C-alpha positions as YAML, in Angstrom:
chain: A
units: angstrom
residues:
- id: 1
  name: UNK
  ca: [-17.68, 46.78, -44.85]
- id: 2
  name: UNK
  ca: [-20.43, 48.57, -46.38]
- id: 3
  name: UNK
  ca: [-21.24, 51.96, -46.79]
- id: 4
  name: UNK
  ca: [-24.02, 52.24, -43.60]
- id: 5
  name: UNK
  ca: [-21.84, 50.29, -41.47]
- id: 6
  name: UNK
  ca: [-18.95, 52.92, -42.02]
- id: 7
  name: UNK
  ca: [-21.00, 55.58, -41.39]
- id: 8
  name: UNK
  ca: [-22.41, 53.91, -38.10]
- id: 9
  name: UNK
  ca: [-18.39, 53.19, -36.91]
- id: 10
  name: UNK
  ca: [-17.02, 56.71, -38.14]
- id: 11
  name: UNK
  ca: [-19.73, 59.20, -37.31]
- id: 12
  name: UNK
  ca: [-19.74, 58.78, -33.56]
- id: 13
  name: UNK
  ca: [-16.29, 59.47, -34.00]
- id: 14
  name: UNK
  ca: [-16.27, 62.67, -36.36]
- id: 15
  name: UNK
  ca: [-19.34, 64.06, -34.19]
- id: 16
  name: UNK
  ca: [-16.84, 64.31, -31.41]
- id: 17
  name: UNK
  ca: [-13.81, 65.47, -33.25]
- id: 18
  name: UNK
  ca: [-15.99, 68.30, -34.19]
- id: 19
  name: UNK
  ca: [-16.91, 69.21, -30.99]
- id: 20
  name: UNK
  ca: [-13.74, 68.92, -29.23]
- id: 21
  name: UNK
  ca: [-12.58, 71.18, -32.38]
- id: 22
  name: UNK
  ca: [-14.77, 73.69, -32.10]
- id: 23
  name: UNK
  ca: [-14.74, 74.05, -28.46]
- id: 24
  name: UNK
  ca: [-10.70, 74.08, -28.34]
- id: 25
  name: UNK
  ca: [-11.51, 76.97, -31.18]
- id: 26
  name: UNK
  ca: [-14.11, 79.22, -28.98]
- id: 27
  name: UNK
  ca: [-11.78, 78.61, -25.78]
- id: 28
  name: UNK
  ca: [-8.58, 80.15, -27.40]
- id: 29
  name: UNK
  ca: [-10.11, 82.58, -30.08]
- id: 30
  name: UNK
  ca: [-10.48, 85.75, -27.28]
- id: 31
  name: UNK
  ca: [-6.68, 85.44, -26.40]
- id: 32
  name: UNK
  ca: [-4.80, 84.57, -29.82]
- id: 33
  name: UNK
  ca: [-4.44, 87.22, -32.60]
- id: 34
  name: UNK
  ca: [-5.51, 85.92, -35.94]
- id: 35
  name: UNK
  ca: [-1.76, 87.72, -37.53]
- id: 36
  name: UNK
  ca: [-0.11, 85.47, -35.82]
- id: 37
  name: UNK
  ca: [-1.74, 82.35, -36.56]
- id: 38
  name: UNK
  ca: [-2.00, 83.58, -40.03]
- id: 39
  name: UNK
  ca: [2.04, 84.26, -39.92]
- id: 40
  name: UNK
  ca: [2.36, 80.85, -38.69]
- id: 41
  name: UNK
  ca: [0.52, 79.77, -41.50]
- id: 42
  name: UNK
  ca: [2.26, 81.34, -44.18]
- id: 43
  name: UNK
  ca: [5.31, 79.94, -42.75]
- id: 44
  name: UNK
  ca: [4.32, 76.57, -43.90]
- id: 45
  name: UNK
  ca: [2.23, 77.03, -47.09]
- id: 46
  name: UNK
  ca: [4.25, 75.23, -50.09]
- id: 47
  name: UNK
  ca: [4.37, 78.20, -51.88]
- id: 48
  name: UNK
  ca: [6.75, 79.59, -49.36]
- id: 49
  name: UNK
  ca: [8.59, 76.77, -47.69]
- id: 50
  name: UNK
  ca: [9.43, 75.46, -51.18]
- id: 51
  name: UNK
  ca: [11.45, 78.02, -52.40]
- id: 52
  name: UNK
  ca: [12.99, 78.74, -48.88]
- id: 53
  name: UNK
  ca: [13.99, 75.26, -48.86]
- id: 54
  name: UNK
  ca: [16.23, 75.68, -52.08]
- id: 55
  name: UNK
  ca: [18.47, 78.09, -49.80]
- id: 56
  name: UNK
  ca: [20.11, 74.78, -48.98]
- id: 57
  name: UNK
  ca: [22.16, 74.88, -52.24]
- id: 58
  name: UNK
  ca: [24.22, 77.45, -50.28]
- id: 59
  name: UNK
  ca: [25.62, 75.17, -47.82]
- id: 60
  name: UNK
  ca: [27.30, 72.04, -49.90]
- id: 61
  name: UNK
  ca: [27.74, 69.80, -46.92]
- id: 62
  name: UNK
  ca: [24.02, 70.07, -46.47]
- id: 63
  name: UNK
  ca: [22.99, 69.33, -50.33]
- id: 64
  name: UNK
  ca: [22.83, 65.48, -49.80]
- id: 65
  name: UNK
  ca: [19.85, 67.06, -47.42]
- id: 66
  name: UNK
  ca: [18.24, 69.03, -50.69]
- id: 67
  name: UNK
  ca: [17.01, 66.23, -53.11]
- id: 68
  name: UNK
  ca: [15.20, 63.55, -50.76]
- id: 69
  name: UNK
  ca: [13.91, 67.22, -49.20]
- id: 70
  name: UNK
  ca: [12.27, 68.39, -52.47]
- id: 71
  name: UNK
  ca: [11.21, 65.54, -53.40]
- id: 72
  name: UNK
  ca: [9.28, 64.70, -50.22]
- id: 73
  name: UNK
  ca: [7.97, 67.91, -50.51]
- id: 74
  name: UNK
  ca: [6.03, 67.23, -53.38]
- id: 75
  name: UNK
  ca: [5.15, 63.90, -52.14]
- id: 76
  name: UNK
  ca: [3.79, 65.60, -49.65]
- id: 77
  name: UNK
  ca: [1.70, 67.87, -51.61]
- id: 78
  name: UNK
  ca: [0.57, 64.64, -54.31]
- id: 79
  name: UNK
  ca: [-0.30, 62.79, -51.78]
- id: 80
  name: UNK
  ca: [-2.29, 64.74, -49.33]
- id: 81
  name: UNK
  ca: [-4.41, 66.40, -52.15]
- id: 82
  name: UNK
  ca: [-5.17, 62.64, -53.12]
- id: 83
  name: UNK
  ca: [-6.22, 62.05, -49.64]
- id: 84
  name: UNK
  ca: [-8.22, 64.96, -49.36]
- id: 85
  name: UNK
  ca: [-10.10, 64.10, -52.76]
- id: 86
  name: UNK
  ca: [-10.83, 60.66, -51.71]
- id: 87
  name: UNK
  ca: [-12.40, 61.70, -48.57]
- id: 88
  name: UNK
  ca: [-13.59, 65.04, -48.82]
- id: 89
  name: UNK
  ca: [-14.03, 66.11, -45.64]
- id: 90
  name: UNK
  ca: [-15.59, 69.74, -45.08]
- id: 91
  name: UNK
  ca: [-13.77, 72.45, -43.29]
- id: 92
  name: UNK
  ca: [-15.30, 73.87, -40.19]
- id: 93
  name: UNK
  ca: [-18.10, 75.67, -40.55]
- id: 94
  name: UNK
  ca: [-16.20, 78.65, -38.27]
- id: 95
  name: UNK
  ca: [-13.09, 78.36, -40.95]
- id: 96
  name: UNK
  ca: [-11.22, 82.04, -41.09]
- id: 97
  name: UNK
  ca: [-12.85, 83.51, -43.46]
- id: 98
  name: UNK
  ca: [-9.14, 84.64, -45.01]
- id: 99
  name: UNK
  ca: [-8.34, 81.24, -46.33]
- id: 100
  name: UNK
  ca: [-7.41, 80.87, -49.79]
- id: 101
  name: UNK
  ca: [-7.45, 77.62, -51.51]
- id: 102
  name: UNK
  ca: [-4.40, 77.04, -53.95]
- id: 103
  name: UNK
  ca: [-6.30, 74.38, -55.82]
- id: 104
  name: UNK
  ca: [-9.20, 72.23, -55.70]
- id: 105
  name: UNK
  ca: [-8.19, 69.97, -52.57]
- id: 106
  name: UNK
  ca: [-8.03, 73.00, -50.52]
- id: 107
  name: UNK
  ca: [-11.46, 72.78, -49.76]
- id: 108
  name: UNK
  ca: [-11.04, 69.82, -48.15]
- id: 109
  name: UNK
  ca: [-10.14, 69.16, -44.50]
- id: 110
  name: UNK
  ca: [-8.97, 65.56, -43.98]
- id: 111
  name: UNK
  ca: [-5.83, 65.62, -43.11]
- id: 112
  name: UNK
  ca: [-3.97, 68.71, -42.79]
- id: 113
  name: UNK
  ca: [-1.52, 69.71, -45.21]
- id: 114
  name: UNK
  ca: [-0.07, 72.45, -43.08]
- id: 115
  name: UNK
  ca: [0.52, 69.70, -39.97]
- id: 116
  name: UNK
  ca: [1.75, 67.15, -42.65]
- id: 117
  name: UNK
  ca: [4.09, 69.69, -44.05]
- id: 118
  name: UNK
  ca: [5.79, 71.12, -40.82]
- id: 119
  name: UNK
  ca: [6.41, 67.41, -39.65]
- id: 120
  name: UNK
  ca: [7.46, 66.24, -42.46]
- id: 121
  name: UNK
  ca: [10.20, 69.24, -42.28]
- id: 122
  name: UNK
  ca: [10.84, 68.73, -38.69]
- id: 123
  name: UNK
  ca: [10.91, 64.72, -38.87]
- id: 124
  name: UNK
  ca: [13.42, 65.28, -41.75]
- id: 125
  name: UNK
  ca: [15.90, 67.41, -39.78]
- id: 126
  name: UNK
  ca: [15.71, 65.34, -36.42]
- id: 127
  name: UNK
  ca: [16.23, 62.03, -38.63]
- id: 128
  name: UNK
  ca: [19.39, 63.93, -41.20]
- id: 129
  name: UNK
  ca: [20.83, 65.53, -38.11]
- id: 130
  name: UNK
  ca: [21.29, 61.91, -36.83]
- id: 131
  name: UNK
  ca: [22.57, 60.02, -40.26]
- id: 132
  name: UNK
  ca: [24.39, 63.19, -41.25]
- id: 133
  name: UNK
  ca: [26.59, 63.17, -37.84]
- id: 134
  name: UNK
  ca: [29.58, 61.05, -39.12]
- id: 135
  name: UNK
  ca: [29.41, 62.49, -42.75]
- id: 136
  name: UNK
  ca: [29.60, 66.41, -42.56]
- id: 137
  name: UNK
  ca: [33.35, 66.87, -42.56]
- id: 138
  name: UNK
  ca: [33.31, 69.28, -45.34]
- id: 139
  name: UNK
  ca: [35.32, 71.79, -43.61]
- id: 140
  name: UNK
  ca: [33.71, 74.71, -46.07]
- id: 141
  name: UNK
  ca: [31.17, 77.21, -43.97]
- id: 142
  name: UNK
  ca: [28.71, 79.55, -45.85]
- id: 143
  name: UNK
  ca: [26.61, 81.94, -44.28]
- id: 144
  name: UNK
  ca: [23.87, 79.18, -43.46]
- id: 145
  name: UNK
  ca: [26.01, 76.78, -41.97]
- id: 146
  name: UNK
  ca: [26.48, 79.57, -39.53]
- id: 147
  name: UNK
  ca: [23.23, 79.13, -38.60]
- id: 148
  name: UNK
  ca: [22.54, 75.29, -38.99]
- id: 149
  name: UNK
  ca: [25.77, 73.91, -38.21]
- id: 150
  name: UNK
  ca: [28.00, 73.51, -35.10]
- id: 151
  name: UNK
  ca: [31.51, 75.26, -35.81]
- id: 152
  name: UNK
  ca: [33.61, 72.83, -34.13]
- id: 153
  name: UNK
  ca: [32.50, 69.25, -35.85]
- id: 154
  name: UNK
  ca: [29.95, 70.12, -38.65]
- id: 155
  name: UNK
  ca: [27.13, 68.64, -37.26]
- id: 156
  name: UNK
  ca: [23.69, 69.72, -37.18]
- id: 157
  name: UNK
  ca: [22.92, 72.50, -33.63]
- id: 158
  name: UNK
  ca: [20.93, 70.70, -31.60]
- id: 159
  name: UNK
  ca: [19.01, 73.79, -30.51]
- id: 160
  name: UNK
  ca: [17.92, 73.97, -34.28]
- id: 161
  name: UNK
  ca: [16.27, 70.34, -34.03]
- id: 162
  name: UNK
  ca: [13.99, 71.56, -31.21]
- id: 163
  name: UNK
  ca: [13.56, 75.02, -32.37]
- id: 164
  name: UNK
  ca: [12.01, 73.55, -35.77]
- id: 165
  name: UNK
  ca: [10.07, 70.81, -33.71]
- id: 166
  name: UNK
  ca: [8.37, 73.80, -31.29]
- id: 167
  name: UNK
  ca: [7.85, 75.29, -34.41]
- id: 168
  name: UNK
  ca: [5.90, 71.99, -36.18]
- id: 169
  name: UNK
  ca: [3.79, 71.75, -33.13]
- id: 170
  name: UNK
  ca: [2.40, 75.69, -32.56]
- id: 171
  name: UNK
  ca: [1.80, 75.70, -36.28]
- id: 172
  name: UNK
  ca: [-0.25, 72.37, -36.40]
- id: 173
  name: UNK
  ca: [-1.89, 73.17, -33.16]
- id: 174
  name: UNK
  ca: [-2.48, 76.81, -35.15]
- id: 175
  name: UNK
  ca: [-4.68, 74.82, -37.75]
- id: 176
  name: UNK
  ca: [-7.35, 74.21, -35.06]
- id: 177
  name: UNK
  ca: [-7.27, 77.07, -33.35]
- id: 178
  name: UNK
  ca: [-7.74, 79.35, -36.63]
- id: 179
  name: UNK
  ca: [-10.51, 76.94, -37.44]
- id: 180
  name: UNK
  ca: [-8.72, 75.62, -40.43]
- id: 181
  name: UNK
  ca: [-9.25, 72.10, -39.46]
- id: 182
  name: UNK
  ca: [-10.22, 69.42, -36.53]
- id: 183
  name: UNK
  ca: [-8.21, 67.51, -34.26]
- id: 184
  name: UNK
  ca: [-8.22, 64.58, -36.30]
- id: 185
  name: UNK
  ca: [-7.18, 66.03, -39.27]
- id: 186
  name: UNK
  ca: [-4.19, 67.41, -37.79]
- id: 187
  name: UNK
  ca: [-3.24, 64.48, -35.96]
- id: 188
  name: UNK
  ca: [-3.25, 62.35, -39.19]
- id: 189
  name: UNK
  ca: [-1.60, 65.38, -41.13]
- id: 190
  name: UNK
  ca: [1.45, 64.70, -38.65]
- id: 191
  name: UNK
  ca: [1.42, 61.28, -38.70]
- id: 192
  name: UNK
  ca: [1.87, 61.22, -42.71]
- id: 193
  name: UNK
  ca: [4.79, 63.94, -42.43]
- id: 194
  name: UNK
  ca: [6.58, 61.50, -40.47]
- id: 195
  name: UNK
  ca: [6.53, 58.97, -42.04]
- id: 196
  name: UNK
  ca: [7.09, 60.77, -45.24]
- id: 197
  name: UNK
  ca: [10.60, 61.72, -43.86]
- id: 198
  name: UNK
  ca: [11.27, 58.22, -43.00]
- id: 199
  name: UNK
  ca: [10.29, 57.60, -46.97]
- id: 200
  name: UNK
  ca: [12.57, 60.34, -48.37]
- id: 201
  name: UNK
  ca: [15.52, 60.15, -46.13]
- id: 202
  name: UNK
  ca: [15.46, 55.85, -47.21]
- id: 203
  name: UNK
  ca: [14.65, 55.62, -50.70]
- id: 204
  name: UNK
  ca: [14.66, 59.48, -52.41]
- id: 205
  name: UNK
  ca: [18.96, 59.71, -51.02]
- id: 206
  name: UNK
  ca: [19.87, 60.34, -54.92]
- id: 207
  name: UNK
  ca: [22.71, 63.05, -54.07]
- id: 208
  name: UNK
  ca: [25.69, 60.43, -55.35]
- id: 209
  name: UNK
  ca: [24.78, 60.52, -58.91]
- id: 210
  name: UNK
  ca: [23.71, 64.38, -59.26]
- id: 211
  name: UNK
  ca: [26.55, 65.55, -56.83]
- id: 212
  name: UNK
  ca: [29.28, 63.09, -57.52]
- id: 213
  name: UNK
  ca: [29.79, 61.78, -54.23]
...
């Protein structure tokens, strides 16, 4: 496909991400604080969730969790920035004007990082919760497991699943509405997250040789 017969099949349908974008932007703007989109995107920048996500060494039952986690992390954060390089979208026009780009791929839109990022986390809990339901019998509880873990069999609360999947969807739906990105980019952002999980929890499961189980 050449270059002028991309442009002809994709700009049609950029022209009305954009505007669906913008106008889902201008519609919610007068009745949404910027704080607490902003909170809800601190909450997912990599700089944050990264380190947070190390509080998992606390629980041991839940380090089989922590490698393919980390590691899909920062296949995450390789792989969108490639994505974004290749492609090169612009931001909106009506971006926040408080954004600050961590590197170089910041600038660019396509897809969202943020939205790939909170479903990847989310994706990976709903999918470990499931695996992990006949293999936490570590009777051991740590302050986290308190949290995470149901104090009867071990097993994953499944009030935490949906609370982390609410919280995936506001802050993805957050990108548009702080004029971060389109609709397209987050959609895409979300779809790679998944599917990320379904990479890490599969093939990045290397807790028997540093754990010894």
């Amino acid at each position: 496909m050449s270059p002028s017969t991309a442009a002809i099949i994709v700009g049609p349908i950029l022209a009305v991400d954009a505007a669906v974008s913008h106008a889902i932007h201008t519609a919610a703007k007068p009745f949404l604080p910027p704080f607490l989109l902003l909170l809800l995107e601190i909450s997912a920048d990599f700089r944050f969730s990264f380190p947070v996500s190390l509080s998992l060494l606390l629980s041991p039952p839940l380090r089989s969790f922590l490698i393919p986690f980390l590691l899909g992390l920062l296949l995450d954060l390789i792989l969108i920035a490639l994505v974004k390089l290749i492609f090169r979208r612009a931001r909106p026009a009506y971006n926040h004007p408080s954004m600050s780009a961590a590197v170089s791929a910041d600038h660019y839109s396509f897809p969202s990082g943020h939205a790939s990022r909170v479903f990847f986390v989310a994706a990976s809990v709903h999918f470990f919760s499931a695996a992990a339901e006949a293999t936490m019998v570590d009777p051991s509880y740590s302050f986290l497991d308190g949290w995470i873990r149901d104090n009867h069999d071990g097993d994953v609360k499944p009030e935490v699943v949906v609370v982390v999947w609410i919280w995936a969807t506001v802050t993805a739906i957050s990108r548009i509405l702080l004029g971060r990105h389109y609709v397209l980019d987050v959609a895409t952002g979300a779809c790679f997250g998944i599917v990320e999980a379904l990479f890490a929890l599969r093939f990045l499961r290397f807790e028997e040789k540093i754990f010894g189980r």
